[in-house]
mmCIF file of C-alpha atoms in Angstrom:
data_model
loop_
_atom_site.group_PDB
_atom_site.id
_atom_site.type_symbol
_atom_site.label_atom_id
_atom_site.label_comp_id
_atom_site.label_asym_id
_atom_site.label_seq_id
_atom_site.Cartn_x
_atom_site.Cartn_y
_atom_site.Cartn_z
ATOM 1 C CA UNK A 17 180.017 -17.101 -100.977
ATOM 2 C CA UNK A 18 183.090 -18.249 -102.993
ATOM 3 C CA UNK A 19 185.472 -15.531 -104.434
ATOM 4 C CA UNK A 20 185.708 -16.189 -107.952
ATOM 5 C CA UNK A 21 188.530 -14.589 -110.120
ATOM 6 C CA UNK A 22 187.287 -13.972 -114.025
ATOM 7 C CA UNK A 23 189.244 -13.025 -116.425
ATOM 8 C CA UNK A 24 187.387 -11.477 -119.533
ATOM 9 C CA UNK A 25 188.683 -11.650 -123.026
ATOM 10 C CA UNK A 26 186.670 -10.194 -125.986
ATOM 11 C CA UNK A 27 187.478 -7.298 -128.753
ATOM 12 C CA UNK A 28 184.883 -4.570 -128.106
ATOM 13 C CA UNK A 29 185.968 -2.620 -124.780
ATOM 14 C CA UNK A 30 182.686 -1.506 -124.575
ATOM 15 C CA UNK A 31 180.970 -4.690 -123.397
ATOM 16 C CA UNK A 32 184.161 -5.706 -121.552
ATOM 17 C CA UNK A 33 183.766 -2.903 -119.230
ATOM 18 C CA UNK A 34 180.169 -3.829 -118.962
ATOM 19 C CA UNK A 35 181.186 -7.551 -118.323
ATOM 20 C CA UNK A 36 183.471 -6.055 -115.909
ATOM 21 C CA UNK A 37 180.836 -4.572 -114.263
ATOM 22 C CA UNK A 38 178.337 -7.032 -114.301
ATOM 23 C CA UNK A 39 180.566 -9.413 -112.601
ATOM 24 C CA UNK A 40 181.722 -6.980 -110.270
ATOM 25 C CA UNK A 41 178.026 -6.441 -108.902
ATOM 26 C CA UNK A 42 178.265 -10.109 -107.135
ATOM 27 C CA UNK A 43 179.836 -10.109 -104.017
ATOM 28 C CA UNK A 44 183.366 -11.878 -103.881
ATOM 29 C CA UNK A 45 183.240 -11.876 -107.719
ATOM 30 C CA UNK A 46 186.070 -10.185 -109.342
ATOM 31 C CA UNK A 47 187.180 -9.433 -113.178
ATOM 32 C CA UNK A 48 190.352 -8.450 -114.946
ATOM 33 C CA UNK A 49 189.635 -7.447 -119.046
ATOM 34 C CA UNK A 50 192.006 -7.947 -121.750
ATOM 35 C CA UNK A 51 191.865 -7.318 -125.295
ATOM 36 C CA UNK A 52 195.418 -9.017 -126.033
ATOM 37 C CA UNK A 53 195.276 -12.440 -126.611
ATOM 38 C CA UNK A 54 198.708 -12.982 -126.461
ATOM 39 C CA UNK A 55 198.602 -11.638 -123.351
ATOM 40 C CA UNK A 56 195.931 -13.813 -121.822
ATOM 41 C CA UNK A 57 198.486 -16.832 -121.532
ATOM 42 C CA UNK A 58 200.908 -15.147 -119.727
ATOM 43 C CA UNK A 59 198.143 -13.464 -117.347
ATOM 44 C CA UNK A 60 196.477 -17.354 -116.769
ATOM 45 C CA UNK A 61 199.774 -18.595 -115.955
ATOM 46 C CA UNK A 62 200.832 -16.078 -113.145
ATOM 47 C CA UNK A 63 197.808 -15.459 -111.470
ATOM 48 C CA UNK A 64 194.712 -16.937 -109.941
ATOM 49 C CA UNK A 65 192.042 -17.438 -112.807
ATOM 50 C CA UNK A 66 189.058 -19.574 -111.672
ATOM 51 C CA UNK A 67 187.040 -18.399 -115.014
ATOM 52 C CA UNK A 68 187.801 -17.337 -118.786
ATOM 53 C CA UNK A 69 185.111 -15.654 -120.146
ATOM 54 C CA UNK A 70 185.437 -15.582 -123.912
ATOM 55 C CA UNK A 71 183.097 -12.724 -125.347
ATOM 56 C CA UNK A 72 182.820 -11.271 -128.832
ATOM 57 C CA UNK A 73 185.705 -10.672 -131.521
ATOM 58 C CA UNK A 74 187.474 -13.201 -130.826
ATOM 59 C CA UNK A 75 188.848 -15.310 -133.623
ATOM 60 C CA UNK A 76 187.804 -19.213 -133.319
ATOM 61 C CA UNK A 77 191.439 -20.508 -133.873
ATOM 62 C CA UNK A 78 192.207 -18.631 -130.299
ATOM 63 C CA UNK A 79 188.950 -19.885 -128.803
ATOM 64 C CA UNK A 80 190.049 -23.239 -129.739
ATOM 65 C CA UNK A 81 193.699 -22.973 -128.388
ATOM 66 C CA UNK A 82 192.920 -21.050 -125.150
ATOM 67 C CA UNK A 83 190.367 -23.891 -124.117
ATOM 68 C CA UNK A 84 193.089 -26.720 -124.529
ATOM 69 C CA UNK A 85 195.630 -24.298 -122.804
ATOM 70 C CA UNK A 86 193.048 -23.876 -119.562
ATOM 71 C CA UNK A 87 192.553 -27.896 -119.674
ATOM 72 C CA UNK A 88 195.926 -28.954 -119.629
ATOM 73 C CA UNK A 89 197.081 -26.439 -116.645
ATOM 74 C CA UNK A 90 197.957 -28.123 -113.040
ATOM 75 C CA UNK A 91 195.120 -25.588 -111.994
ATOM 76 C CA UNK A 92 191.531 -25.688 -112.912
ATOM 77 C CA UNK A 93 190.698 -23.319 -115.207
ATOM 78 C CA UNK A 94 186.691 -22.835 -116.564
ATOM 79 C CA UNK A 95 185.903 -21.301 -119.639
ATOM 80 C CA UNK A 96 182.424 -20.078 -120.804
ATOM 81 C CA UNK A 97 181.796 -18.892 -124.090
ATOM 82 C CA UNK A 98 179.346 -15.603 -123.527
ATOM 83 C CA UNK A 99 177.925 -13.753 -126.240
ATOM 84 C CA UNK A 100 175.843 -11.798 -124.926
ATOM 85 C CA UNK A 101 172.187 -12.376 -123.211
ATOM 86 C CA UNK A 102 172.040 -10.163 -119.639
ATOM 87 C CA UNK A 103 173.381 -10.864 -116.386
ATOM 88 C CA UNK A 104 170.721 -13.015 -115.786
ATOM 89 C CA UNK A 105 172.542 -15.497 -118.412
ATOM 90 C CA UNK A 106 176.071 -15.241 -117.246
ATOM 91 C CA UNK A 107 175.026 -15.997 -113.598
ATOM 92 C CA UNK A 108 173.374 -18.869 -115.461
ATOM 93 C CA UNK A 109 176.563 -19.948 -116.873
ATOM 94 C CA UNK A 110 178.505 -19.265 -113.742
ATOM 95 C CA UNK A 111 175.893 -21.526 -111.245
ATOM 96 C CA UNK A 112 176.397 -24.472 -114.233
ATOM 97 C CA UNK A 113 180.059 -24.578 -113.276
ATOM 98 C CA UNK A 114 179.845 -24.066 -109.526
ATOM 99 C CA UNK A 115 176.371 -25.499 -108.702
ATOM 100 C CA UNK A 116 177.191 -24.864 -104.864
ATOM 101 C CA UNK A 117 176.877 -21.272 -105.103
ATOM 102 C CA UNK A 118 173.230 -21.153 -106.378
ATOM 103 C CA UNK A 119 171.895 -21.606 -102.555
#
């Protein structure tokens, strides 16, 4: 299975944490949270990000910006807008980007 590197941005630390956990519970599947979105430029640039997972509270300017920032990187970047809807959903998401993990 490919490692994939998430990095979750949202508002409510509660359902980051669950997020976090969520994606945790797949093997090779790893998250870092963050609340800061000034922050989440910096952290995209310096490290290995293979998915941004916008979740709720963030404001739709950002949204916007940080999905033109992630296309216009020399790495590839995803982005998935989650909202909510179970695991079940996100892996959803996930497969839709990387169809070659859903064996």
């Amino acid at each position: 299975m490919k490692n994939l590197k998430f990095l979750v941005i949202g508002k409510n630390q509660e359902i980051l944490e669950t997020l976090k956990r969520i994606i945790e519970n797949n093997e090779g599947w790893n998250a870092e949270i963050q609340s800061d979105e000034d922050f989440c430029y910096q952290y995209i640039k310096e490290n290995q990000v293979d998915i941004v997972l916008l979740s709720s509270g963030l404001d739709e300017q950002f949204e916007k910006e940080i999905k033109v920032f992630c296309e216009n990187l020399d790495k590839e970047v995803k982005v998935i807008d989650h909202y909510g809807g179970g695991s079940g959903l996100l892996k959803n998401e996930v497969y839709s980007l990387f169809p070659n993990l859903n064996n």
